[in-house]
């Protein structure tokens, strides 16, 4: 198979974890005789430095031409005081929107060998296995009007949370489909006791659920969900929610997986005429400037994103499973990065990448 992949390492630890993810990608391509064609592009703070904008047109062009895009992380502290339009994060929001990847799949698993990495009691996290399906191209992240106006005491900031029926329907469909291949349970999360937006969300998800009578659907308010994720994470199979709630809940999910460095994600859009799904793959973690350049970031979220790419964009289930099994083997060896509290000296980012390749064989 021809695999045309755009790689956007981005900022901070993005470059280090992406290097290891690409190492694994090359390894898989060589082992299974796929022709891998990698192009590299700019996104985020590095793109601002080199081109003046966080999402250069060239990157948009490369992403549209690629079969799949692998992203590292964006964000640099020097832009902390910049307005949203001029921040590295704007690049990420831009590419998500340009590719139309409306469904962000964030699997959260507690690996048996990793239970001690979570600060929560083992019996609580053990067996956790869910996918957070986060709507990714709508809601308050993109709604208009937005902005800061006025002066002094009259200064005012506005953001708009908006969803159309169409936007809720398509991401719901994705959630119900995923549930069918799993434990057949969708928990839709909203704030319908306060927000009209959530009332529409709940109404549309309920309607969609009627087409999937084999899937159990329940609804949960987001504040309660934040608590249940910690109290009883095993109760969740698919968590379906809007953009900002999904952003927040997925970081909470990281605590169940032992470290935010563990979490991969797949952002999926429409099917192309070829039948392939448009996909953007990125670890859930950020650019972690405090540990950047030190070869100690956990690359497993980025490497897991490669497995997701194999599976969703290329339909290469055997390759995806091999990467996932290799990740489990490396975790079981306990020679892991510092965030996972290894028994001995922590492994470097590079050592973990090499170990995953060795485990794939
Ligand atoms: C994430 C990140 C991004 C988001 C930031 C970097 C814009 O937190 O992917 O979870 O809020 O979507
Ligand atoms: Mg986030």
Short mmCIF file of C-alpha atoms and ligand atoms in Angstrom, two decimals:
data_model
loop_
_atom_site.label_atom_id
_atom_site.label_comp_id
_atom_site.label_asym_id
_atom_site.label_seq_id
_atom_site.Cartn_x
_atom_site.Cartn_y
_atom_site.Cartn_z
CA UNK A 1 0.00 0.00 0.00
CA UNK A 2 1.11 3.59 -0.58
CA UNK A 3 1.06 5.59 2.63
CA UNK A 4 1.36 9.35 2.07
CA UNK A 5 1.77 10.88 5.49
CA UNK A 6 2.21 14.51 6.45
CA UNK A 7 4.17 14.97 9.68
CA UNK A 8 3.79 18.16 11.74
CA UNK A 9 6.07 17.89 14.78
CA UNK A 10 5.08 21.35 16.07
CA UNK A 11 6.54 22.73 19.30
CA UNK A 12 8.21 21.63 22.52
CA UNK A 13 8.16 17.89 23.13
CA UNK A 14 6.09 17.58 19.93
CA UNK A 15 9.31 17.19 17.95
CA UNK A 16 10.74 14.51 20.24
CA UNK A 17 7.67 12.31 20.52
CA UNK A 18 6.95 12.67 16.80
CA UNK A 19 10.47 11.49 15.97
CA UNK A 20 9.74 8.24 17.81
CA UNK A 21 6.28 7.92 16.27
CA UNK A 22 7.85 8.30 12.81
CA UNK A 23 10.46 5.71 13.73
CA UNK A 24 7.66 3.26 14.49
CA UNK A 25 5.79 4.26 11.33
CA UNK A 26 8.89 3.55 9.20
CA UNK A 27 9.45 0.29 10.99
CA UNK A 28 5.89 -0.88 10.34
CA UNK A 29 6.01 0.20 6.69
CA UNK A 30 9.26 -1.71 6.14
CA UNK A 31 8.07 -4.83 7.90
CA UNK A 32 4.76 -5.05 6.00
CA UNK A 33 6.19 -3.80 2.68
CA UNK A 34 4.22 -0.59 2.41
CA UNK A 35 5.63 2.34 0.46
CA UNK A 36 5.86 5.19 2.91
CA UNK A 37 6.07 8.73 1.67
CA UNK A 38 6.65 11.24 4.47
CA UNK A 39 6.40 15.00 4.01
CA UNK A 40 7.18 17.39 6.86
CA UNK A 41 5.35 20.66 7.48
CA UNK A 42 5.07 23.58 9.90
CA UNK A 43 2.34 24.15 12.46
CA UNK A 44 2.09 26.17 15.68
CA UNK A 45 4.79 28.33 17.23
CA UNK A 46 7.53 27.11 14.90
CA UNK A 47 5.33 28.09 11.96
CA UNK A 48 4.84 31.58 13.43
CA UNK A 49 8.62 31.90 13.73
CA UNK A 50 9.32 30.73 10.19
CA UNK A 51 6.34 32.13 8.26
CA UNK A 52 4.52 34.61 10.52
CA UNK A 53 1.37 32.49 10.84
CA UNK A 54 0.54 29.38 12.94
CA UNK A 55 -1.17 27.57 10.03
CA UNK A 56 0.65 28.44 6.80
CA UNK A 57 -1.12 27.90 3.47
CA UNK A 58 1.60 25.47 2.47
CA UNK A 59 0.66 23.28 5.45
CA UNK A 60 -3.01 23.40 4.45
CA UNK A 61 -2.06 22.32 0.93
CA UNK A 62 0.14 19.47 2.19
CA UNK A 63 -2.56 18.25 4.56
CA UNK A 64 -5.19 18.23 1.84
CA UNK A 65 -2.86 16.20 -0.39
CA UNK A 66 -1.79 13.66 2.26
CA UNK A 67 -3.67 10.45 3.11
CA UNK A 68 -3.18 11.15 6.81
CA UNK A 69 -1.51 13.71 9.06
CA UNK A 70 0.52 13.03 12.21
CA UNK A 71 0.82 15.99 14.58
CA UNK A 72 3.02 16.37 17.67
CA UNK A 73 1.99 19.28 19.87
CA UNK A 74 1.68 23.05 19.63
CA UNK A 75 2.24 25.85 22.12
CA UNK A 76 5.14 27.97 23.36
CA UNK A 77 5.25 30.05 26.56
CA UNK A 78 6.45 33.14 24.69
CA UNK A 79 2.95 33.42 23.16
CA UNK A 80 1.13 33.20 26.50
CA UNK A 81 -0.03 36.80 26.33
CA UNK A 82 -0.87 36.80 22.62
CA UNK A 83 -4.51 37.01 21.49
CA UNK A 84 -6.09 33.71 20.32
CA UNK A 85 -5.65 34.64 16.64
CA UNK A 86 -1.89 34.89 16.97
CA UNK A 87 -1.23 31.89 19.15
CA UNK A 88 0.29 28.55 18.14
CA UNK A 89 -2.97 26.83 19.20
CA UNK A 90 -4.73 28.70 16.41
CA UNK A 91 -2.73 26.55 13.99
CA UNK A 92 -4.14 23.37 15.44
CA UNK A 93 -7.70 24.72 15.43
CA UNK A 94 -7.11 25.83 11.84
CA UNK A 95 -5.98 22.45 10.56
CA UNK A 96 -8.80 20.61 12.36
CA UNK A 97 -11.27 22.92 10.68
CA UNK A 98 -9.57 22.81 7.27
CA UNK A 99 -9.58 19.00 7.27
CA UNK A 100 -13.10 18.90 8.68
CA UNK A 101 -12.15 16.31 11.29
CA UNK A 102 -15.25 16.64 13.41
CA UNK A 103 -14.92 13.49 15.53
CA UNK A 104 -11.99 13.26 17.92
CA UNK A 105 -11.58 9.75 19.33
CA UNK A 106 -9.64 9.64 22.57
CA UNK A 107 -9.30 6.12 23.95
CA UNK A 108 -8.60 5.90 27.68
CA UNK A 109 -7.32 2.56 28.92
CA UNK A 110 -5.79 1.53 32.20
CA UNK A 111 -3.11 -0.99 31.26
CA UNK A 112 -2.77 -3.74 33.85
CA UNK A 113 0.99 -3.17 34.17
CA UNK A 114 0.44 0.54 34.68
CA UNK A 115 -2.08 0.63 37.51
CA UNK A 116 0.48 1.93 39.99
CA UNK A 117 1.18 4.95 37.75
CA UNK A 118 -2.25 6.32 38.53
CA UNK A 119 -2.65 8.17 41.84
CA UNK A 120 -6.06 6.51 42.16
CA UNK A 121 -6.59 3.21 43.95
CA UNK A 122 -5.87 0.21 41.72
CA UNK A 123 -9.30 -1.36 42.16
CA UNK A 124 -10.92 1.83 40.88
CA UNK A 125 -8.89 2.19 37.69
CA UNK A 126 -8.43 -1.49 36.87
CA UNK A 127 -10.42 -2.47 33.78
CA UNK A 128 -11.00 1.09 32.58
CA UNK A 129 -11.53 1.00 28.82
CA UNK A 130 -13.44 3.82 27.17
CA UNK A 131 -13.32 6.10 24.16
CA UNK A 132 -14.12 9.75 24.61
CA UNK A 133 -15.71 10.95 21.36
CA UNK A 134 -15.20 14.68 21.37
CA UNK A 135 -16.88 16.91 18.79
CA UNK A 136 -13.90 18.79 17.34
CA UNK A 137 -14.86 21.43 14.79
CA UNK A 138 -17.75 23.26 16.42
CA UNK A 139 -19.03 24.64 19.70
CA UNK A 140 -17.48 27.45 21.69
CA UNK A 141 -14.03 26.94 20.13
CA UNK A 142 -15.28 28.26 16.79
CA UNK A 143 -18.55 30.08 17.50
CA UNK A 144 -19.02 33.72 16.57
CA UNK A 145 -19.44 36.44 17.69
CA UNK A 146 -16.31 36.30 19.75
CA UNK A 147 -13.78 38.83 20.97
CA UNK A 148 -12.95 41.48 23.53
CA UNK A 149 -14.46 44.95 23.18
CA UNK A 150 -14.68 48.19 25.16
CA UNK A 151 -12.48 49.79 27.77
CA UNK A 152 -12.16 50.05 31.50
CA UNK A 153 -15.16 48.83 33.46
CA UNK A 154 -17.06 48.47 30.15
CA UNK A 155 -14.58 45.99 28.79
CA UNK A 156 -16.39 42.80 27.76
CA UNK A 157 -15.44 39.40 26.36
CA UNK A 158 -17.77 37.24 24.31
CA UNK A 159 -17.62 33.63 23.16
CA UNK A 160 -20.46 31.76 21.52
CA UNK A 161 -21.37 28.13 21.98
CA UNK A 162 -23.27 27.04 18.93
CA UNK A 163 -24.23 23.69 17.39
CA UNK A 164 -26.44 22.76 14.50
CA UNK A 165 -28.49 19.57 14.33
CA UNK A 166 -26.25 18.41 11.48
CA UNK A 167 -23.09 18.77 13.55
CA UNK A 168 -24.56 16.82 16.44
CA UNK A 169 -25.93 14.10 14.18
CA UNK A 170 -22.68 13.27 12.43
CA UNK A 171 -20.58 12.99 15.58
CA UNK A 172 -23.34 10.96 17.28
CA UNK A 173 -23.37 8.54 14.35
CA UNK A 174 -19.64 8.02 14.84
CA UNK A 175 -20.17 7.33 18.56
CA UNK A 176 -22.96 4.81 17.99
CA UNK A 177 -20.94 3.03 15.31
CA UNK A 178 -17.95 2.72 17.60
CA UNK A 179 -20.16 1.47 20.42
CA UNK A 180 -21.49 -1.33 18.21
CA UNK A 181 -17.99 -2.77 17.89
CA UNK A 182 -17.48 -2.53 21.67
CA UNK A 183 -19.69 -2.91 24.75
CA UNK A 184 -22.64 -1.17 23.05
CA UNK A 185 -23.03 1.70 25.47
CA UNK A 186 -23.01 5.43 24.77
CA UNK A 187 -23.02 8.04 27.54
CA UNK A 188 -23.80 11.46 26.13
CA UNK A 189 -22.48 14.29 28.28
CA UNK A 190 -23.98 17.79 28.35
CA UNK A 191 -25.12 20.63 30.60
CA UNK A 192 -28.76 20.57 29.60
CA UNK A 193 -29.94 21.80 33.01
CA UNK A 194 -28.47 25.19 32.10
CA UNK A 195 -27.62 25.52 28.39
CA UNK A 196 -30.02 25.57 25.42
CA UNK A 197 -27.10 24.32 23.42
CA UNK A 198 -27.00 21.18 25.52
CA UNK A 199 -30.76 20.79 25.30
CA UNK A 200 -30.48 20.53 21.53
CA UNK A 201 -27.51 18.21 21.95
CA UNK A 202 -29.51 15.85 24.17
CA UNK A 203 -32.58 15.95 21.93
CA UNK A 204 -30.62 15.14 18.77
CA UNK A 205 -28.51 12.40 20.39
CA UNK A 206 -31.70 10.80 21.73
CA UNK A 207 -33.26 10.85 18.27
CA UNK A 208 -30.12 9.35 16.74
CA UNK A 209 -30.13 6.66 19.38
CA UNK A 210 -33.47 5.33 18.08
CA UNK A 211 -31.63 4.15 14.96
CA UNK A 212 -29.31 2.09 17.16
CA UNK A 213 -31.69 0.11 19.39
CA UNK A 214 -28.92 -2.41 20.13
CA UNK A 215 -26.84 0.34 21.76
CA UNK A 216 -27.72 1.48 25.27
CA UNK A 217 -27.80 5.28 25.57
CA UNK A 218 -27.70 7.32 28.74
CA UNK A 219 -27.21 11.02 29.41
CA UNK A 220 -25.07 12.60 32.08
CA UNK A 221 -24.47 16.17 33.13
CA UNK A 222 -20.87 17.19 32.64
CA UNK A 223 -20.21 18.07 36.29
CA UNK A 224 -21.44 14.66 37.38
CA UNK A 225 -19.44 13.02 34.59
CA UNK A 226 -16.26 14.67 35.90
CA UNK A 227 -16.96 12.97 39.23
CA UNK A 228 -18.05 9.57 37.85
CA UNK A 229 -14.89 9.35 35.75
CA UNK A 230 -12.93 9.16 38.97
CA UNK A 231 -15.46 7.28 41.11
CA UNK A 232 -16.46 4.59 38.65
CA UNK A 233 -14.59 4.79 35.34
CA UNK A 234 -15.49 1.21 34.40
CA UNK A 235 -19.10 2.25 33.82
CA UNK A 236 -18.10 4.14 30.65
CA UNK A 237 -17.77 2.62 27.19
CA UNK A 238 -18.27 5.50 24.71
CA UNK A 239 -18.43 9.02 26.15
CA UNK A 240 -19.94 11.38 23.56
CA UNK A 241 -19.62 15.10 24.18
CA UNK A 242 -19.13 18.54 22.68
CA UNK A 243 -15.80 20.19 21.99
CA UNK A 244 -14.90 21.99 25.22
CA UNK A 245 -16.37 19.40 27.60
CA UNK A 246 -14.39 16.75 25.71
CA UNK A 247 -11.20 18.76 26.02
CA UNK A 248 -11.60 18.97 29.78
CA UNK A 249 -12.81 15.42 30.42
CA UNK A 250 -10.04 13.85 28.34
CA UNK A 251 -7.33 15.43 30.50
CA UNK A 252 -9.14 13.97 33.48
CA UNK A 253 -9.13 10.61 31.69
CA UNK A 254 -5.35 10.84 31.56
CA UNK A 255 -5.25 10.27 35.31
CA UNK A 256 -6.89 6.89 34.76
CA UNK A 257 -4.31 5.92 32.14
CA UNK A 258 -1.48 6.84 34.51
CA UNK A 259 -0.11 9.77 32.53
CA UNK A 260 -1.29 12.18 29.88
CA UNK A 261 1.71 11.04 27.85
CA UNK A 262 -0.12 7.74 27.32
CA UNK A 263 -3.13 9.04 25.42
CA UNK A 264 -3.33 8.84 21.62
CA UNK A 265 -6.07 10.39 19.54
CA UNK A 266 -7.60 10.11 16.10
CA UNK A 267 -9.57 12.96 14.56
CA UNK A 268 -11.76 11.70 11.78
CA UNK A 269 -13.69 13.58 9.12
CA UNK A 270 -15.61 12.52 6.05
CA UNK A 271 -14.84 9.67 3.70
CA UNK A 272 -12.90 10.68 0.59
CA UNK A 273 -14.06 9.44 -2.84
CA UNK A 274 -11.40 6.70 -2.52
CA UNK A 275 -13.25 5.43 0.57
CA UNK A 276 -10.43 6.43 2.94
CA UNK A 277 -11.32 8.55 5.96
CA UNK A 278 -9.70 11.94 6.38
CA UNK A 279 -7.63 11.66 9.53
CA UNK A 280 -5.44 13.78 11.80
CA UNK A 281 -3.57 11.88 14.49
CA UNK A 282 -2.12 13.52 17.58
CA UNK A 283 -1.32 12.67 21.18
CA UNK A 284 -3.67 14.32 23.68
CA UNK A 285 -0.83 15.98 25.60
CA UNK A 286 0.56 19.45 24.94
CA UNK A 287 4.02 20.76 24.13
CA UNK A 288 5.27 20.58 27.78
CA UNK A 289 7.91 23.33 27.39
CA UNK A 290 9.25 22.56 30.88
CA UNK A 291 10.69 19.21 29.74
CA UNK A 292 11.23 19.98 26.04
CA UNK A 293 14.56 18.99 24.51
CA UNK A 294 15.48 16.68 27.37
CA UNK A 295 14.67 13.34 25.75
CA UNK A 296 12.40 12.38 28.64
CA UNK A 297 8.88 12.90 27.29
CA UNK A 298 6.67 9.83 26.96
CA UNK A 299 6.25 9.05 23.23
CA UNK A 300 3.58 6.35 23.71
CA UNK A 301 0.65 8.71 23.07
CA UNK A 302 2.25 9.71 19.77
CA UNK A 303 3.10 6.08 18.94
CA UNK A 304 -0.45 5.01 19.81
CA UNK A 305 -1.63 7.67 17.37
CA UNK A 306 0.33 5.86 14.64
CA UNK A 307 -1.58 2.69 15.50
CA UNK A 308 -4.82 4.66 15.18
CA UNK A 309 -3.68 5.96 11.79
CA UNK A 310 -2.98 2.43 10.58
CA UNK A 311 -6.41 1.37 11.64
CA UNK A 312 -8.68 4.29 10.71
CA UNK A 313 -6.96 5.88 7.69
CA UNK A 314 -5.45 2.80 6.09
CA UNK A 315 -7.60 -0.08 7.34
CA UNK A 316 -4.39 -1.90 8.31
CA UNK A 317 -5.74 -3.71 11.36
CA UNK A 318 -2.88 -6.20 11.69
CA UNK A 319 -0.27 -3.44 11.70
CA UNK A 320 -2.33 -1.40 14.19
CA UNK A 321 -2.68 -4.38 16.50
CA UNK A 322 1.07 -5.07 16.28
CA UNK A 323 1.87 -1.52 17.41
CA UNK A 324 -0.63 -1.75 20.26
CA UNK A 325 0.73 -5.09 21.42
CA UNK A 326 4.26 -3.68 21.29
CA UNK A 327 3.19 -0.73 23.45
CA UNK A 328 1.79 -3.17 26.01
CA UNK A 329 5.02 -5.17 25.95
CA UNK A 330 7.11 -2.06 26.59
CA UNK A 331 4.80 -1.03 29.43
CA UNK A 332 5.04 -4.50 30.95
CA UNK A 333 8.87 -4.28 30.82
CA UNK A 334 8.59 -1.24 33.14
CA UNK A 335 11.46 0.41 31.26
CA UNK A 336 9.34 3.50 30.69
CA UNK A 337 9.64 7.28 30.93
CA UNK A 338 9.65 9.16 34.23
CA UNK A 339 5.95 10.17 34.08
CA UNK A 340 5.00 6.50 34.51
CA UNK A 341 7.03 6.11 37.69
CA UNK A 342 9.32 3.28 36.47
CA UNK A 343 10.83 0.90 38.98
CA UNK A 344 14.43 1.64 37.97
CA UNK A 345 16.08 4.47 36.06
CA UNK A 346 13.60 6.06 33.66
CA UNK A 347 13.89 5.32 29.94
CA UNK A 348 14.50 8.14 27.47
CA UNK A 349 12.02 9.11 24.78
CA UNK A 350 14.29 7.51 22.20
CA UNK A 351 14.74 4.29 24.16
CA UNK A 352 10.98 3.85 24.33
CA UNK A 353 10.66 4.35 20.56
CA UNK A 354 13.41 1.83 19.91
CA UNK A 355 11.85 -0.63 22.36
CA UNK A 356 8.50 -0.43 20.59
CA UNK A 357 10.19 -1.17 17.25
CA UNK A 358 12.08 -4.09 18.79
CA UNK A 359 8.85 -5.46 20.27
CA UNK A 360 7.14 -5.28 16.86
CA UNK A 361 10.07 -7.38 15.62
C1 LIG B 1 -6.24 19.33 23.03
C2 LIG B 1 -5.57 20.64 23.32
C3 LIG B 1 -6.03 21.68 22.30
C4 LIG B 1 -7.52 21.85 22.46
C5 LIG B 1 -5.29 23.04 22.42
C6 LIG B 1 -3.80 22.88 22.29
C7 LIG B 1 -5.82 24.02 21.41
O1 LIG B 1 -5.81 21.04 24.62
O2 LIG B 1 -6.13 18.85 21.88
O3 LIG B 1 -6.86 18.78 23.92
O4 LIG B 1 -7.99 22.58 23.34
O5 LIG B 1 -8.25 21.24 21.66
MG1 LIG B 2 -6.77 19.53 25.78
#
